[in-house]
PDB file of C-alpha atoms in Angstrom:
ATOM      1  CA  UNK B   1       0.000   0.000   0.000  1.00 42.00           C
ATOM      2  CA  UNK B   2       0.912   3.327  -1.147  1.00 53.00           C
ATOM      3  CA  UNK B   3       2.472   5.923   1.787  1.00 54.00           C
ATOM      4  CA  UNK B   4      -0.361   8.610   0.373  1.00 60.00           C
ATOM      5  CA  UNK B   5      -3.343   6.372   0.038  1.00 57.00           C
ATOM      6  CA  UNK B   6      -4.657   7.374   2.858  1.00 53.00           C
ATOM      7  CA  UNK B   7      -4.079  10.898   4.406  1.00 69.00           C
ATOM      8  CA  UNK B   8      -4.259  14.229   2.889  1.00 88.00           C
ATOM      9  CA  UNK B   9      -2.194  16.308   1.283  1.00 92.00           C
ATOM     10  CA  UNK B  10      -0.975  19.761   1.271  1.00 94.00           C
ATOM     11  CA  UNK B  11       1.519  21.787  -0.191  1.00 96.00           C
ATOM     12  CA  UNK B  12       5.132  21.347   0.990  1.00 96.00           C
ATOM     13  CA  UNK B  13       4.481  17.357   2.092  1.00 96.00           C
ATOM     14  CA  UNK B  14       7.237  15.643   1.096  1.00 97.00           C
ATOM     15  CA  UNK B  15       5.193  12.116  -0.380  1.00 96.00           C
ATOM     16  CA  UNK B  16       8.316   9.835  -1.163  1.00 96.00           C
ATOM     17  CA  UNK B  17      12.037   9.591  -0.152  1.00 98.00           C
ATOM     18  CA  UNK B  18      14.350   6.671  -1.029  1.00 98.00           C
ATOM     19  CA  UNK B  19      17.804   5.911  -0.417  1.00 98.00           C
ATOM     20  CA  UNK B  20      19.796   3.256  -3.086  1.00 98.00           C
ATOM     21  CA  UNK B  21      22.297   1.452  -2.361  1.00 98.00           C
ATOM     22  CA  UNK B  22      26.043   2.870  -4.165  1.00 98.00           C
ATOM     23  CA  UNK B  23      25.882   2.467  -8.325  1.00 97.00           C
ATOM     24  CA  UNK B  24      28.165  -0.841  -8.673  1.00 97.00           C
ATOM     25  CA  UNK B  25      29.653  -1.655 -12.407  1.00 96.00           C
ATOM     26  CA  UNK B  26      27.796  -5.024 -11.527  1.00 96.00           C
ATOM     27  CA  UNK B  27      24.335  -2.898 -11.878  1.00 96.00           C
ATOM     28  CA  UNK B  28      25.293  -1.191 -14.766  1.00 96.00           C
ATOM     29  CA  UNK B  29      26.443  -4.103 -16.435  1.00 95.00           C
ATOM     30  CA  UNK B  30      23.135  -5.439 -15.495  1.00 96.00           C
ATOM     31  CA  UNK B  31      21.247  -2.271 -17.004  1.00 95.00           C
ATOM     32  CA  UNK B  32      23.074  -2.255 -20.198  1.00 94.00           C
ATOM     33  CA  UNK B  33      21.764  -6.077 -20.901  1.00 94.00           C
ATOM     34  CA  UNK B  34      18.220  -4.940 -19.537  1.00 94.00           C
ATOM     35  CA  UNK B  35      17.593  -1.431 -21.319  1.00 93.00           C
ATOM     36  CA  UNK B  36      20.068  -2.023 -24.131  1.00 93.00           C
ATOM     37  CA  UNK B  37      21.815   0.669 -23.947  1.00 92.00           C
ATOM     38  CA  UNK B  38      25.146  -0.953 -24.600  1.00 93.00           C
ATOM     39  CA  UNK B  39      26.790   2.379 -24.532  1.00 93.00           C
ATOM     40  CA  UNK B  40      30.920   1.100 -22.588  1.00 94.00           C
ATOM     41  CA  UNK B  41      30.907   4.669 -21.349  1.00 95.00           C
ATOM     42  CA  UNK B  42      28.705   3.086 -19.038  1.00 94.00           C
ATOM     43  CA  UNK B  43      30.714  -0.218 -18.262  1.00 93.00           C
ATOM     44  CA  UNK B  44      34.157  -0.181 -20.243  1.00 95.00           C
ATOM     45  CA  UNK B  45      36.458   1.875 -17.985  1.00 95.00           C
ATOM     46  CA  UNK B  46      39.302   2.768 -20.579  1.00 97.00           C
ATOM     47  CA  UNK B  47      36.747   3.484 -23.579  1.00 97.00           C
ATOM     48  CA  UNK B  48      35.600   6.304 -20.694  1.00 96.00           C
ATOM     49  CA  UNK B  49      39.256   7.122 -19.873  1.00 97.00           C
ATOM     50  CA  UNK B  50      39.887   7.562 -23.133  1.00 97.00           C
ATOM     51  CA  UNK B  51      36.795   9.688 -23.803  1.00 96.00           C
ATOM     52  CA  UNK B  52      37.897  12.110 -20.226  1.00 96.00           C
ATOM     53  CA  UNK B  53      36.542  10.928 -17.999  1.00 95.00           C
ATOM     54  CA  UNK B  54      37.800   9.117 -14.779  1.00 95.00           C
ATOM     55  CA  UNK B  55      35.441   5.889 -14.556  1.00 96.00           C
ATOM     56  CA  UNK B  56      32.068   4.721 -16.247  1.00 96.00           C
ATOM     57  CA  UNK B  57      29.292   6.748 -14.820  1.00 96.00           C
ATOM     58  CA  UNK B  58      25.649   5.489 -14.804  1.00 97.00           C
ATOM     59  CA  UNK B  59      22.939   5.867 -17.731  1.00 96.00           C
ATOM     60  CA  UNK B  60      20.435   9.062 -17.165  1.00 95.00           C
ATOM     61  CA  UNK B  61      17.628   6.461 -17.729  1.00 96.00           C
ATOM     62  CA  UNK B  62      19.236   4.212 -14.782  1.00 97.00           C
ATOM     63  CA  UNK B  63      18.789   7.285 -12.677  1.00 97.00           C
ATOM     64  CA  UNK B  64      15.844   8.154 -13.923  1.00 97.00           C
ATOM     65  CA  UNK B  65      14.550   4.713 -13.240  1.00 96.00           C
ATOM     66  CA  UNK B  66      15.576   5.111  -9.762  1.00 97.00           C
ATOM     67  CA  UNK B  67      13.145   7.783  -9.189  1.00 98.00           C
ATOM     68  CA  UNK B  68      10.337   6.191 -10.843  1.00 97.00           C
ATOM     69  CA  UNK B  69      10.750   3.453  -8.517  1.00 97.00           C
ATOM     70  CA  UNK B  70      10.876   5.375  -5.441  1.00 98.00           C
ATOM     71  CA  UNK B  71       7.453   7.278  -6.955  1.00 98.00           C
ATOM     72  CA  UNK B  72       5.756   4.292  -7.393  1.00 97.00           C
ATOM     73  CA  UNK B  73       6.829   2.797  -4.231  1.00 97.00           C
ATOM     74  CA  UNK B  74       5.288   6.242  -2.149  1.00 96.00           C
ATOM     75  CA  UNK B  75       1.955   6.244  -4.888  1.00 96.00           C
ATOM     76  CA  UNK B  76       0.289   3.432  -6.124  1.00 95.00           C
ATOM     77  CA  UNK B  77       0.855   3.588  -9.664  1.00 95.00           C
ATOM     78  CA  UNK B  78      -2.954   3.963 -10.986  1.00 96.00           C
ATOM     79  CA  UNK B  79      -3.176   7.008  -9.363  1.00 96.00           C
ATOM     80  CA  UNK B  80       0.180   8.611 -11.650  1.00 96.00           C
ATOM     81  CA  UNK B  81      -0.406  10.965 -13.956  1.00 96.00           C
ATOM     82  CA  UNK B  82       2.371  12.158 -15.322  1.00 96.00           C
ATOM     83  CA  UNK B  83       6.173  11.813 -14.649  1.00 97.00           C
ATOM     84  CA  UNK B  84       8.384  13.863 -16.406  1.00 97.00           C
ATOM     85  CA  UNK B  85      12.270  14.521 -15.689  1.00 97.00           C
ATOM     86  CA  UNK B  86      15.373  16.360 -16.901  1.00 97.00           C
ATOM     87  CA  UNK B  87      18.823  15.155 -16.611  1.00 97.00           C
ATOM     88  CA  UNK B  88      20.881  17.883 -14.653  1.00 97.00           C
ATOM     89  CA  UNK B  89      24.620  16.080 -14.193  1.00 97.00           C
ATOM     90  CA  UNK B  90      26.197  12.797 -14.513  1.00 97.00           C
ATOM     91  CA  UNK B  91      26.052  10.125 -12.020  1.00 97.00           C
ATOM     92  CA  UNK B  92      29.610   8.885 -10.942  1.00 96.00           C
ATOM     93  CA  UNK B  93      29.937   5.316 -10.040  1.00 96.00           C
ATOM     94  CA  UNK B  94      29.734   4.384  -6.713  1.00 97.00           C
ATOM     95  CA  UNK B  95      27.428   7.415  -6.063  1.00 98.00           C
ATOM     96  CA  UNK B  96      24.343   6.916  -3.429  1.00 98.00           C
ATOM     97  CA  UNK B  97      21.080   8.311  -4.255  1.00 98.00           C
ATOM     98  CA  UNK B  98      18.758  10.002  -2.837  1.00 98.00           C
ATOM     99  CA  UNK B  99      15.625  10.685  -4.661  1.00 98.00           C
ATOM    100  CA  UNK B 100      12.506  13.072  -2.818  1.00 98.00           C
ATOM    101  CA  UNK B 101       9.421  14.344  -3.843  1.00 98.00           C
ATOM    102  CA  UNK B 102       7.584  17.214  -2.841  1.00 97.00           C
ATOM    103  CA  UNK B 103       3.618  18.745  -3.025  1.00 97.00           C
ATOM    104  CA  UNK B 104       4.011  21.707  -5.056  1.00 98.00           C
ATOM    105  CA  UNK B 105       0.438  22.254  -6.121  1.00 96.00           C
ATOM    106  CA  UNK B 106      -3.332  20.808  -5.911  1.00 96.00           C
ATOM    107  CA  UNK B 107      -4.975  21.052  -8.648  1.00 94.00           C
ATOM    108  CA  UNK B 108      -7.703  19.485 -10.737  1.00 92.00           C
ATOM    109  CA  UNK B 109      -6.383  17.984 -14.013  1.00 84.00           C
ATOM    110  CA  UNK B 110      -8.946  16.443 -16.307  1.00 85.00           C
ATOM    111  CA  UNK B 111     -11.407  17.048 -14.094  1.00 91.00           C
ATOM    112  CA  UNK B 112      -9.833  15.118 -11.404  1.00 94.00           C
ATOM    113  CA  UNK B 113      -8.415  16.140  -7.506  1.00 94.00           C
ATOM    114  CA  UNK B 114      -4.229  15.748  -8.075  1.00 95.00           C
ATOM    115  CA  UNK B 115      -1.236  17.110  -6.467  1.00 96.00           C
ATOM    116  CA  UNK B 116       2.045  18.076  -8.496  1.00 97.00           C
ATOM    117  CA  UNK B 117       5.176  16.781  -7.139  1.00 98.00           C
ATOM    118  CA  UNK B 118       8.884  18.170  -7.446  1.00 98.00           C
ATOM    119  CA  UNK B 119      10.998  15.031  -7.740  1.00 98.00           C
ATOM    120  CA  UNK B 120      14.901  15.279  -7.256  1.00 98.00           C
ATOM    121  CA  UNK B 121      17.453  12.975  -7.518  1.00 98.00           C
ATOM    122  CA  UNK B 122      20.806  14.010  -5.395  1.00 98.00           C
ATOM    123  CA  UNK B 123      24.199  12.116  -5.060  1.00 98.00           C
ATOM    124  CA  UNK B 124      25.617  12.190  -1.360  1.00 97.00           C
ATOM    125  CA  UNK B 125      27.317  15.378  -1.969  1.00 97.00           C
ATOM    126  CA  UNK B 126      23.957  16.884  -2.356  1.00 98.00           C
ATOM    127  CA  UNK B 127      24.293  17.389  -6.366  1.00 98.00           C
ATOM    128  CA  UNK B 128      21.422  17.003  -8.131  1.00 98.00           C
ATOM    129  CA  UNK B 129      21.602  14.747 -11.019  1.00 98.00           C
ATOM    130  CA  UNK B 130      18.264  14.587 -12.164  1.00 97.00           C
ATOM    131  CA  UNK B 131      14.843  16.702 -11.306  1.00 98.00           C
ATOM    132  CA  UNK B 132      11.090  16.459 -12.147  1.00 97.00           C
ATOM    133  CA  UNK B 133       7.544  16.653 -11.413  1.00 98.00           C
ATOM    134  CA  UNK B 134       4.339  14.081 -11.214  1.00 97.00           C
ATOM    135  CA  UNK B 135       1.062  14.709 -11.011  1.00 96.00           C
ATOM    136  CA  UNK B 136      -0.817  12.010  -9.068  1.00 96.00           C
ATOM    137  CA  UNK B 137      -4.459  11.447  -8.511  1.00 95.00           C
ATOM    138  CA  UNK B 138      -5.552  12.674  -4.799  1.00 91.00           C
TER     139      UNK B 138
END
């Protein structure tokens, strides 16, 4: 059951926060197979030393999944209505995320009671890699 199901909500609520575990090369070898996105900046570390950079660094969509799964753990997924995000920064290996979401606004959308969330997705520096909004069904 959903963290929001069953209480209201009001501006400034934060509805979800999840903490992953660090990015291993073993997951992003594992998301290249599953997306595939066989990209080796993502999993060859001398193709990305040779490119400039100092190790693979994880896909924007592997992030991005991140915070989709953290939404759809804190809102049962009937009640999203839109999820949209933009990549802000790369996402260094090893790096331990931190994704939140926030009430911004309730509104009606097609008719219907939502709220519209401000979804971020930090490192644990504090950098944000990748932000957003939802709308979800109230």
């Amino acid at each position: 059951m959903s963290e929001t199901s069953n209480r209201q909500l009001a501006v400034g609520d934060r509805v979800l926060r999840k903490e992953f575990p660090p990015i291993s090369r073993h997951k992003l070898a594992l998301y290249c197979g599953a997306s595939g996105d066989h990209n080796p900046i993502h999993v060859d570390l001398d193709f990305a030393k040779a490119a400039g950079y100092p190790d693979v660094f994880a896909h924007g969509m592997f992030v991005m999944a991140c915070l989709g799964q953290a939404l759809t753990d804190a809102v049962h997924p009937p009640r999203l209505r839109s999820f949209a995000t933009r990549f802000i920064a790369i996402t260094q290996l090893g790096a331990r995320l931190t994704c939140e979401g926030h009430v911004t606004e309730l509104v009606e959308h097609n008719g219907e009671r939502c709220a519209k969330l401000a979804l971020t997705t930090k490192d644990e520096n504090g950098d944000v890699k990748l932000a957003g909004e939802a709308v979800i069904a109230i």
